[in-house]
Short mmCIF file of N, CA, C and O in Angstrom, two decimals:
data_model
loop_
_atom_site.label_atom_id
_atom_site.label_comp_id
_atom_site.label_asym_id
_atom_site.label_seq_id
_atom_site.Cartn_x
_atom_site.Cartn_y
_atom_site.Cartn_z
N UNK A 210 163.58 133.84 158.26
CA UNK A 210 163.28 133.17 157.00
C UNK A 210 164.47 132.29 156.62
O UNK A 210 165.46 132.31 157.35
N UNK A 211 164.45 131.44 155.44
CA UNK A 211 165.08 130.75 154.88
C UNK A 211 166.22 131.44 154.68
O UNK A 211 166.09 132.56 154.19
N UNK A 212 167.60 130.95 154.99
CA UNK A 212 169.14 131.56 154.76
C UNK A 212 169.57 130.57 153.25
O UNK A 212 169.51 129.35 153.12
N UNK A 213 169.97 131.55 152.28
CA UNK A 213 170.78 130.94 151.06
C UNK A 213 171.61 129.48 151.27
O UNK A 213 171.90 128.53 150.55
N UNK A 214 171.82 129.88 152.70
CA UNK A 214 173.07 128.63 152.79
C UNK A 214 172.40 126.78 152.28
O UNK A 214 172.91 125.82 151.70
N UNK A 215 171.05 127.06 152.86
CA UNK A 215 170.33 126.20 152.85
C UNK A 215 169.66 125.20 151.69
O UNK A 215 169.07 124.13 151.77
N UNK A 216 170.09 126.18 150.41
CA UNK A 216 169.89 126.14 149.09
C UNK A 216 167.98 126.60 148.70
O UNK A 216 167.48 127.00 147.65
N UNK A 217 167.67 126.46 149.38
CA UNK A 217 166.44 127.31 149.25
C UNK A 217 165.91 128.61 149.22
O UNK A 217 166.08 129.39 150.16
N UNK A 218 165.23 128.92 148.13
CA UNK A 218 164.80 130.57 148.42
C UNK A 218 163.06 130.14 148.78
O UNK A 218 162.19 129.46 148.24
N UNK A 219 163.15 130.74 149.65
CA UNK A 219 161.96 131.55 150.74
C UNK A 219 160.54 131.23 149.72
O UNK A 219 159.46 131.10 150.29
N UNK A 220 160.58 131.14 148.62
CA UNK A 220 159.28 131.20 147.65
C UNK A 220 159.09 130.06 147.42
O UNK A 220 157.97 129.57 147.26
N UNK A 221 160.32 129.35 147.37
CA UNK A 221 160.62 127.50 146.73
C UNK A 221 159.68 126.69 147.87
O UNK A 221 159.07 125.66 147.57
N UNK A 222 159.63 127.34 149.31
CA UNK A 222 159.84 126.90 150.60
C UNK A 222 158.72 126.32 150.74
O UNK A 222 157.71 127.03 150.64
N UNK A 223 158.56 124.56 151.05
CA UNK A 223 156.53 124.09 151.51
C UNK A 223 156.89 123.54 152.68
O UNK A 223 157.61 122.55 152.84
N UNK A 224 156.29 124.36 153.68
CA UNK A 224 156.04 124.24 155.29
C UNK A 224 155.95 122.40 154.96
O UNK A 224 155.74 121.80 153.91
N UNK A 225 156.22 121.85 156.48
CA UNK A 225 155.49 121.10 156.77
C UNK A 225 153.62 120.69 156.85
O UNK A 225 152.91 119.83 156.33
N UNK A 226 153.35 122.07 157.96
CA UNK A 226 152.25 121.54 157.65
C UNK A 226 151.57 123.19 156.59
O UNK A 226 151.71 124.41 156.61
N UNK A 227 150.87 122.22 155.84
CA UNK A 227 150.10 123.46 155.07
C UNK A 227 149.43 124.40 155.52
O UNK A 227 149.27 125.37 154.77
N UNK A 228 148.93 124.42 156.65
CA UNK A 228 148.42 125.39 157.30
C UNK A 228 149.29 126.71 157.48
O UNK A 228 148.86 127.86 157.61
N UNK A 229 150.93 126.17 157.44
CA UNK A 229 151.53 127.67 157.67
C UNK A 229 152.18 128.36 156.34
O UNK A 229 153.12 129.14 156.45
N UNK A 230 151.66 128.06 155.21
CA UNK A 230 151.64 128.15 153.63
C UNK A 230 151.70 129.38 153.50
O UNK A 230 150.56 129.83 153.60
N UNK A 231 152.65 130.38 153.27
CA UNK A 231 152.35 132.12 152.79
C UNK A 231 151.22 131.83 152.14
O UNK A 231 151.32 130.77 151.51
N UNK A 232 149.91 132.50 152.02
CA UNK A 232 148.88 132.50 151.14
C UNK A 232 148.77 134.12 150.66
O UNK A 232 147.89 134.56 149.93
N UNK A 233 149.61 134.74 151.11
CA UNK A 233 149.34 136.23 150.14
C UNK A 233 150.88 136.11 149.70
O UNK A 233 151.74 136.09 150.58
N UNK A 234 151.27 136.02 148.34
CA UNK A 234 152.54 136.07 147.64
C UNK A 234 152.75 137.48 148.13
O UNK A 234 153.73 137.67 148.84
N UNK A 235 152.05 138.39 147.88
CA UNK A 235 152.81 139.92 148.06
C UNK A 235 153.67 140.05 149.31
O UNK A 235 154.44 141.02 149.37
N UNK A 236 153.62 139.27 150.19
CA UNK A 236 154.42 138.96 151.60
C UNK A 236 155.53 138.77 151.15
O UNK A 236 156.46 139.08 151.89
N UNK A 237 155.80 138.30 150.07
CA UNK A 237 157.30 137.75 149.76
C UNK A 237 157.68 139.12 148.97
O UNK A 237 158.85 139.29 149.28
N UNK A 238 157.41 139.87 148.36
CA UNK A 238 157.75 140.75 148.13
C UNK A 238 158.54 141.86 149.06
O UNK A 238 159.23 142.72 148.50
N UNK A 239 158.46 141.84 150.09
CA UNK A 239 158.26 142.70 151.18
C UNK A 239 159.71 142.25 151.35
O UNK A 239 160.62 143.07 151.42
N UNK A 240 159.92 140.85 151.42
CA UNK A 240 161.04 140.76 151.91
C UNK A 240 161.92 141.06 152.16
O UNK A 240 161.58 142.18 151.76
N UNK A 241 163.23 141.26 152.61
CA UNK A 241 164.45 141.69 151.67
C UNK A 241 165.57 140.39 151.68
O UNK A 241 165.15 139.36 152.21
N UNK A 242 166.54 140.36 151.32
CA UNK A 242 167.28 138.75 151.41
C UNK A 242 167.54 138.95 152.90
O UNK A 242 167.10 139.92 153.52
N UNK A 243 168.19 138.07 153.38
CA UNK A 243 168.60 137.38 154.35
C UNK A 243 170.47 137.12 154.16
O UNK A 243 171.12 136.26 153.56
N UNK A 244 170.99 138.65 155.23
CA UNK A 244 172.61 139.04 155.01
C UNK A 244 172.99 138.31 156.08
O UNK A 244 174.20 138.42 156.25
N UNK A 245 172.42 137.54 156.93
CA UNK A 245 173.07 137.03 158.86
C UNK A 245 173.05 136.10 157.91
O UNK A 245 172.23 135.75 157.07
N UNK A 246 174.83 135.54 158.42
CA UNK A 246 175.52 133.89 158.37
C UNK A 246 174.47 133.28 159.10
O UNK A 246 174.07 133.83 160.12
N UNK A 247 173.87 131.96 158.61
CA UNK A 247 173.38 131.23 159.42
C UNK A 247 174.06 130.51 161.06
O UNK A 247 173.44 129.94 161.96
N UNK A 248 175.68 130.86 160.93
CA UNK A 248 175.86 130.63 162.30
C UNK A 248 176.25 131.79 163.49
O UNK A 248 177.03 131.82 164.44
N UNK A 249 174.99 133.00 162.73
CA UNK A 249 175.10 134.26 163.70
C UNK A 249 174.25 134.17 165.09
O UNK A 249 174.23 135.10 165.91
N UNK A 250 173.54 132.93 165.26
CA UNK A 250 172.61 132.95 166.16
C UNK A 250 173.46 132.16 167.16
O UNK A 250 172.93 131.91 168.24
N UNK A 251 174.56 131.78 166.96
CA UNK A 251 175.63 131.60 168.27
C UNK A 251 176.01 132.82 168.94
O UNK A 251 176.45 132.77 170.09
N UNK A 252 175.88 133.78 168.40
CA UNK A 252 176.50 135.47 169.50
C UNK A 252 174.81 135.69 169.76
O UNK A 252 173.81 135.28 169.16
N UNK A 253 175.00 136.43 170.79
CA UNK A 253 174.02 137.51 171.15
C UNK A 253 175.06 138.75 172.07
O UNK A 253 176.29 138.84 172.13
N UNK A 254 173.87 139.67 172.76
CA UNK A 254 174.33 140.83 173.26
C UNK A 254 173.87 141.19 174.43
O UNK A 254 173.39 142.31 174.59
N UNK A 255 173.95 140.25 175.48
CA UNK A 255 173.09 140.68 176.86
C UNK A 255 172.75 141.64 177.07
O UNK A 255 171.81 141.73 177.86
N UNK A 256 173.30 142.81 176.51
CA UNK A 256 172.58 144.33 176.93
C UNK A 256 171.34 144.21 176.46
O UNK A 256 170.32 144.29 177.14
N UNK A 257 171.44 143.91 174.81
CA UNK A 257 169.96 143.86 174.30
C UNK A 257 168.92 143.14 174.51
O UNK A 257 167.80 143.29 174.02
N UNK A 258 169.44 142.00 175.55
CA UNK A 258 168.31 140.78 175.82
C UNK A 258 167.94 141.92 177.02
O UNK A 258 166.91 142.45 176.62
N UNK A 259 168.28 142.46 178.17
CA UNK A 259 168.32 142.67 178.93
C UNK A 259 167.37 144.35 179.46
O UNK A 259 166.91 144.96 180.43
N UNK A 260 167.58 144.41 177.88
CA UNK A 260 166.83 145.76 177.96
C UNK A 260 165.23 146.08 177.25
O UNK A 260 164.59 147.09 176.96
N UNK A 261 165.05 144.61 177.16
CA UNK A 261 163.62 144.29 176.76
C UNK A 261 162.85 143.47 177.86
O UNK A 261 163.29 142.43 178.36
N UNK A 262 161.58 144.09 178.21
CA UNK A 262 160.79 143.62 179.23
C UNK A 262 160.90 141.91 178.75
O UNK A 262 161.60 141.26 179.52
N UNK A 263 160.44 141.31 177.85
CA UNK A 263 160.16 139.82 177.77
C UNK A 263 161.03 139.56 176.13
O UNK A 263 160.99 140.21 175.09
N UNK A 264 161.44 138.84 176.35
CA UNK A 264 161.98 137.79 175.19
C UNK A 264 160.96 137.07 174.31
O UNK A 264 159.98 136.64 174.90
N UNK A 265 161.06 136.85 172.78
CA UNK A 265 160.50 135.87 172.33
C UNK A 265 161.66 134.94 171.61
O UNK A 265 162.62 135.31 170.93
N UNK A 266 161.30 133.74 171.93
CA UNK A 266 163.00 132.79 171.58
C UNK A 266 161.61 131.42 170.26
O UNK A 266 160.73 130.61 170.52
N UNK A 267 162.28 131.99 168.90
CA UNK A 267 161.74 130.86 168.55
C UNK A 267 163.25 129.88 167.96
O UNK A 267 164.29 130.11 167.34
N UNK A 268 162.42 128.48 168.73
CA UNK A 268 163.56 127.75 168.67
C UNK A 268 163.22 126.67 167.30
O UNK A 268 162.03 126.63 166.97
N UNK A 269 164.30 125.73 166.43
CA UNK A 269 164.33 125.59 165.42
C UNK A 269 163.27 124.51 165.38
O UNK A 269 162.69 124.46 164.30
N UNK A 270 162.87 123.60 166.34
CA UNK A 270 161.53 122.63 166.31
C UNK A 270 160.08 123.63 167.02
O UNK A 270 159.85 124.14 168.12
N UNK A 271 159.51 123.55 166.00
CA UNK A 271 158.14 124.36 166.03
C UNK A 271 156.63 123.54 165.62
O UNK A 271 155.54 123.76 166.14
N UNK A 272 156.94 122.59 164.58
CA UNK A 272 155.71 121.70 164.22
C UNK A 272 156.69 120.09 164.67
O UNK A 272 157.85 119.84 164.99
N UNK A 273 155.48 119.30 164.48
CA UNK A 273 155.58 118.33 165.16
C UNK A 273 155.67 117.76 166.25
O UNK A 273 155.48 118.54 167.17
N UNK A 274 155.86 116.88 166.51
CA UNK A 274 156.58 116.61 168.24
C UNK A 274 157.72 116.06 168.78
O UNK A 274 157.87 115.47 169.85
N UNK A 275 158.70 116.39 167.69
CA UNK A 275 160.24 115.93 168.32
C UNK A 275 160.45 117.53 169.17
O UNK A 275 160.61 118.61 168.60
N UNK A 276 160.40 117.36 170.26
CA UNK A 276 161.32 118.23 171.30
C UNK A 276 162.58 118.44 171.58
O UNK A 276 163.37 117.65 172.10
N UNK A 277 162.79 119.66 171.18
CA UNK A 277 164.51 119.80 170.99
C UNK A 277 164.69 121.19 171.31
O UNK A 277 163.91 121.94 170.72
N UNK A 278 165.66 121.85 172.24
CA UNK A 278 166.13 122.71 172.81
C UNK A 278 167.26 122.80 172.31
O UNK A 278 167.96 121.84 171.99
N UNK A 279 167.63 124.38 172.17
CA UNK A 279 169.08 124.58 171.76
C UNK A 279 169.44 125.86 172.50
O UNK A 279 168.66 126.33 173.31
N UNK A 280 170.73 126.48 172.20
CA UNK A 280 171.30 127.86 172.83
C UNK A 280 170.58 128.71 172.71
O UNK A 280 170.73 129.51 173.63
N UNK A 281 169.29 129.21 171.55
CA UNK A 281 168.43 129.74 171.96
C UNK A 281 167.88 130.18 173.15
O UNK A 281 167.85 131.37 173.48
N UNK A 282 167.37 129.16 173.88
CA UNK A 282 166.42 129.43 174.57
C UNK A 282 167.61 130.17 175.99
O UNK A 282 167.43 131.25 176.56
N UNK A 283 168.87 129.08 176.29
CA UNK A 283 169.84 129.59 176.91
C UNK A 283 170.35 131.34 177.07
O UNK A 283 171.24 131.79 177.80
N UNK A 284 169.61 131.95 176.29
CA UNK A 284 169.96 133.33 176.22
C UNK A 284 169.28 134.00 177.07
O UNK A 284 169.90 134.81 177.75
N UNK A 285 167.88 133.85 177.27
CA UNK A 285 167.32 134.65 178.19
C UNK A 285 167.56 134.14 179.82
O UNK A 285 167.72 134.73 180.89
N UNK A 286 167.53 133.06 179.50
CA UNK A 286 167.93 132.15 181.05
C UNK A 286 169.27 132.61 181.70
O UNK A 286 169.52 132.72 182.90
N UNK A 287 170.11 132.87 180.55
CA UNK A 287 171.83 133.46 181.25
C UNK A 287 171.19 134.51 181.79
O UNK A 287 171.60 134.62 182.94
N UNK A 288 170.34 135.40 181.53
CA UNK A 288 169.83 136.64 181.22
C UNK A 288 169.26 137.16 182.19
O UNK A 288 169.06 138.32 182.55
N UNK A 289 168.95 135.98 182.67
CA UNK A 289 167.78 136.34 184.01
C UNK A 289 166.44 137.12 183.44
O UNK A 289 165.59 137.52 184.23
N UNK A 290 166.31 137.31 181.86
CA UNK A 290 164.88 137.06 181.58
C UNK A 290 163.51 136.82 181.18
O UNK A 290 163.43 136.00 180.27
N UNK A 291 162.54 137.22 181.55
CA UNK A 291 161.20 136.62 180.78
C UNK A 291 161.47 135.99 179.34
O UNK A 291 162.40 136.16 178.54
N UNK A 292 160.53 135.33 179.30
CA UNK A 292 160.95 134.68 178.07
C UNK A 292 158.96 134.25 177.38
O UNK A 292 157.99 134.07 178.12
N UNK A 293 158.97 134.22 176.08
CA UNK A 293 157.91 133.34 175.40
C UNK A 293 158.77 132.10 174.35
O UNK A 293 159.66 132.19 173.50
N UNK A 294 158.26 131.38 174.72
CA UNK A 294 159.02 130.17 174.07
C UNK A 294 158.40 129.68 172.72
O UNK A 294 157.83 128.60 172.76
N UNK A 295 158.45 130.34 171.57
CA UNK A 295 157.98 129.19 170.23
C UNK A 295 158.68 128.41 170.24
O UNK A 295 159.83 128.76 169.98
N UNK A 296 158.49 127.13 170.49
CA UNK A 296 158.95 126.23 169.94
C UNK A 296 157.63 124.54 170.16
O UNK A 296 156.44 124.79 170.36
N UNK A 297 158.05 123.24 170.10
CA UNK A 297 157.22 122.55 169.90
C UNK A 297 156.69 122.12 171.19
O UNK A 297 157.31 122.32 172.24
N UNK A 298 155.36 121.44 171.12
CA UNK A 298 154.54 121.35 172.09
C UNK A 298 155.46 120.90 173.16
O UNK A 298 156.48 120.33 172.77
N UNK A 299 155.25 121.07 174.68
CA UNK A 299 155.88 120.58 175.90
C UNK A 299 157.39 120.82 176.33
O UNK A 299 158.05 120.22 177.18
N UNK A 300 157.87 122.29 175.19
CA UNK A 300 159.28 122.95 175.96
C UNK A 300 159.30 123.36 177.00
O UNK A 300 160.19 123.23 177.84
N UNK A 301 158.17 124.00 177.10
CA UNK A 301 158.23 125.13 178.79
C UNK A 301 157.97 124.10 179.74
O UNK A 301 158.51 124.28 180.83
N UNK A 302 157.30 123.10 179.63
CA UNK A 302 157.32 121.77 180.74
C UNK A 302 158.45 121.01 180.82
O UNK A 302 158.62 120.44 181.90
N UNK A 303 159.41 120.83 179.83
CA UNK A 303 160.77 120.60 179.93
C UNK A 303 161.38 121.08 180.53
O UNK A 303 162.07 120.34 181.24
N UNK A 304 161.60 122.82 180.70
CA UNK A 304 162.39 123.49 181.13
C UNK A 304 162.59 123.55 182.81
O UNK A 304 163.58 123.60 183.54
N UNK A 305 160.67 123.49 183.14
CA UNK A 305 160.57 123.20 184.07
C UNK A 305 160.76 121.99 184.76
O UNK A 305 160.67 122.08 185.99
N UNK A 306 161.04 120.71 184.20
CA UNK A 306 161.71 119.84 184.40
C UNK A 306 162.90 119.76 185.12
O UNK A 306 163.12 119.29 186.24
N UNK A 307 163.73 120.37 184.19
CA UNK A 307 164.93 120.98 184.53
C UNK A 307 165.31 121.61 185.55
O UNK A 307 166.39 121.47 186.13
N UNK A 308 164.23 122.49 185.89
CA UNK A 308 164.28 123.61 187.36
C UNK A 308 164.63 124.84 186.74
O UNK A 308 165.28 125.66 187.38
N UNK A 309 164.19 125.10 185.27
CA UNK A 309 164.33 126.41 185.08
C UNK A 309 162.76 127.02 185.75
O UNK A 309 161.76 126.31 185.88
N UNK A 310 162.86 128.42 186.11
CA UNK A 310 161.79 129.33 186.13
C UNK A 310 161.20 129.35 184.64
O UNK A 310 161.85 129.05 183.64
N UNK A 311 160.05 129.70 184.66
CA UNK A 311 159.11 130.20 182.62
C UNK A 311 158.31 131.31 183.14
O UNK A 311 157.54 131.69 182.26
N UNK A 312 158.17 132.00 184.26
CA UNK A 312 158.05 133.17 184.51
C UNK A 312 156.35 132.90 183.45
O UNK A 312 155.94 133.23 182.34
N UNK A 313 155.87 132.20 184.54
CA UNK A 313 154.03 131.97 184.19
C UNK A 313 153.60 132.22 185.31
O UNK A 313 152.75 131.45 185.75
N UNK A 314 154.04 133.39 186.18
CA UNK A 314 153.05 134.59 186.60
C UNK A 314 153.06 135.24 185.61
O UNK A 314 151.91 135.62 185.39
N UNK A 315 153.89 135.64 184.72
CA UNK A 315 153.69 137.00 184.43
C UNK A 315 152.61 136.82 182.69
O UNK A 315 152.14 137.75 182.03
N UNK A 316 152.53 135.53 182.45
CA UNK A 316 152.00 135.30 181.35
C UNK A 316 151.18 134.30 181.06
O UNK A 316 151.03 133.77 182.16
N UNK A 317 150.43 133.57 180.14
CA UNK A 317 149.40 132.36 179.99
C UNK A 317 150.49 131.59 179.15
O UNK A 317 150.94 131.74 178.01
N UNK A 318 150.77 130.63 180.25
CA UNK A 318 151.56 129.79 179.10
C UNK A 318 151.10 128.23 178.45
O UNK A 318 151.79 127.27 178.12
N UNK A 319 149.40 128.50 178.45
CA UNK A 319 148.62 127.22 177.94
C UNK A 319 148.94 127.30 176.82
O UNK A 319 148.00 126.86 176.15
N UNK A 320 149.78 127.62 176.18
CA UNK A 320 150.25 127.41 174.66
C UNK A 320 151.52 126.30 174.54
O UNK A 320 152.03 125.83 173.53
N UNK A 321 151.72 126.16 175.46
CA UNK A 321 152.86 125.00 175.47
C UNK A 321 152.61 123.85 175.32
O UNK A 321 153.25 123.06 174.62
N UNK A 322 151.21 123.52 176.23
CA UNK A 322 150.66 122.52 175.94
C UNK A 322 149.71 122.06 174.03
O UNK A 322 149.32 121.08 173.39
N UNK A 323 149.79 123.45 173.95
CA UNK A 323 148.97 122.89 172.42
C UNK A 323 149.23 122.22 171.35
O UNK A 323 150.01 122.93 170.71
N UNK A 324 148.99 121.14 170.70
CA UNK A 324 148.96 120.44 169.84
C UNK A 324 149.48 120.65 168.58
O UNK A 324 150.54 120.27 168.09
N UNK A 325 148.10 121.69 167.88
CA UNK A 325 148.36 122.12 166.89
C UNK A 325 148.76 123.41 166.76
O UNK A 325 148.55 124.34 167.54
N UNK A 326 149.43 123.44 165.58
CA UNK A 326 150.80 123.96 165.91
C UNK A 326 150.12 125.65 165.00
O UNK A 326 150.86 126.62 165.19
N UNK A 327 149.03 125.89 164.23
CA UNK A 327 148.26 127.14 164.45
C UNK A 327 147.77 127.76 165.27
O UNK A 327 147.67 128.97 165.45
N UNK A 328 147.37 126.75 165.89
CA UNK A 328 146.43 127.18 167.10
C UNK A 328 147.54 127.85 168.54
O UNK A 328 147.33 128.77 169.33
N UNK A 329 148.37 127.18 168.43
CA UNK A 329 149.87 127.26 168.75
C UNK A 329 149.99 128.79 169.11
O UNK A 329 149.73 129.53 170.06
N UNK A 330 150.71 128.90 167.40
CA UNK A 330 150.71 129.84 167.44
C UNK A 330 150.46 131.36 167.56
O UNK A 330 151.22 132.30 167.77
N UNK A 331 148.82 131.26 167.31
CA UNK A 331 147.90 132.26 167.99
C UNK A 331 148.07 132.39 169.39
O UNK A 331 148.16 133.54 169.82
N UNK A 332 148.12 131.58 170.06
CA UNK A 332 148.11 131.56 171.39
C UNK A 332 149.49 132.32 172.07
O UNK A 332 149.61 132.67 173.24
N UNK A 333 150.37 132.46 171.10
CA UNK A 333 151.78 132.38 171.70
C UNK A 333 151.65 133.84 171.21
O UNK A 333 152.42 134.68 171.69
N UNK A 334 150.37 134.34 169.94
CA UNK A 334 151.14 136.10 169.62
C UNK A 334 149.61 136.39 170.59
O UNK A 334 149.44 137.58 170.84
N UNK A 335 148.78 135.65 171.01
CA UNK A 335 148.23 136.28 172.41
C UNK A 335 148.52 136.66 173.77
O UNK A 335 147.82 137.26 174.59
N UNK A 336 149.91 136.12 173.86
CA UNK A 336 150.64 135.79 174.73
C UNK A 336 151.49 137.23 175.11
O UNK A 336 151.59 137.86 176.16
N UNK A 337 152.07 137.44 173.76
CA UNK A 337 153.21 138.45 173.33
C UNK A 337 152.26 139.83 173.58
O UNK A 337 152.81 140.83 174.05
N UNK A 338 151.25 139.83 173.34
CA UNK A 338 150.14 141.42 173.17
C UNK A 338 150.08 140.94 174.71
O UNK A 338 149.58 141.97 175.16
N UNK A 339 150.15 140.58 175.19
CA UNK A 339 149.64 140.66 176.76
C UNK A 339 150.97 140.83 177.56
O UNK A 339 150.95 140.92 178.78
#
């Protein structure tokens, strides 16, 4: 969720696209604040990447179509592993660009290709249950 640093609280917050709109307020209730410095997502802990069958890396472009990769995704890759990639349409075809592996035996990764960015996302927590 939204970090203080940002000057926004989490309730103030209007998605891009409306479709990803909290529509049950009681969700925000649930919350609790948000104590991680926003520049805590520079460390990780290879043990803990390492000791989970598959990764989910959501990276900071998710709607639209500017494509942008960051150290994120670099974590499971140091890692040597599996990975599900949220982020915006045509990362995992990037990566593979690149000559990374996306380890699509082990998963459906027609969500990379998708557009919209709900539909997206269903696809990607169909992805995760499988």
């Amino acid at each position: 969720m939204l970090h203080n640093e940002q000057g926004i609280d989490v309730e103030e917050y209007q998605p891009f696209d409306p479709l990803m709109q909290i529509r049950a307020a009681s969700i925000l209730k649930a919350l609790k604040p948000c104590t991680v410095s926003a520049n805590a997502s520079a460390s990780y802990n290879a043990d803990e990447i390492v000791s989970s069958y598959c990764n989910v890396v959501l990276e900071t472009q998710f709607n639209g179509n500017k494509l942008q990769l960051t150290e994120k995704i670099l974590r499971p890759i140091a890692c040597g592993q599996a990975f599900i990639l949220a982020a915006a349409p045509g990362a995992l075809q990037l990566l593979r660009r690149y000559g990374f592996e996306t380890y699509d035996s082990l998963k459906d990764e027609s969500y990379d290709l998708e557009l919209d960015a709900c539909t997206r996302l269903y696809k990607i927590a169909e992805a995760m249950k499988k």
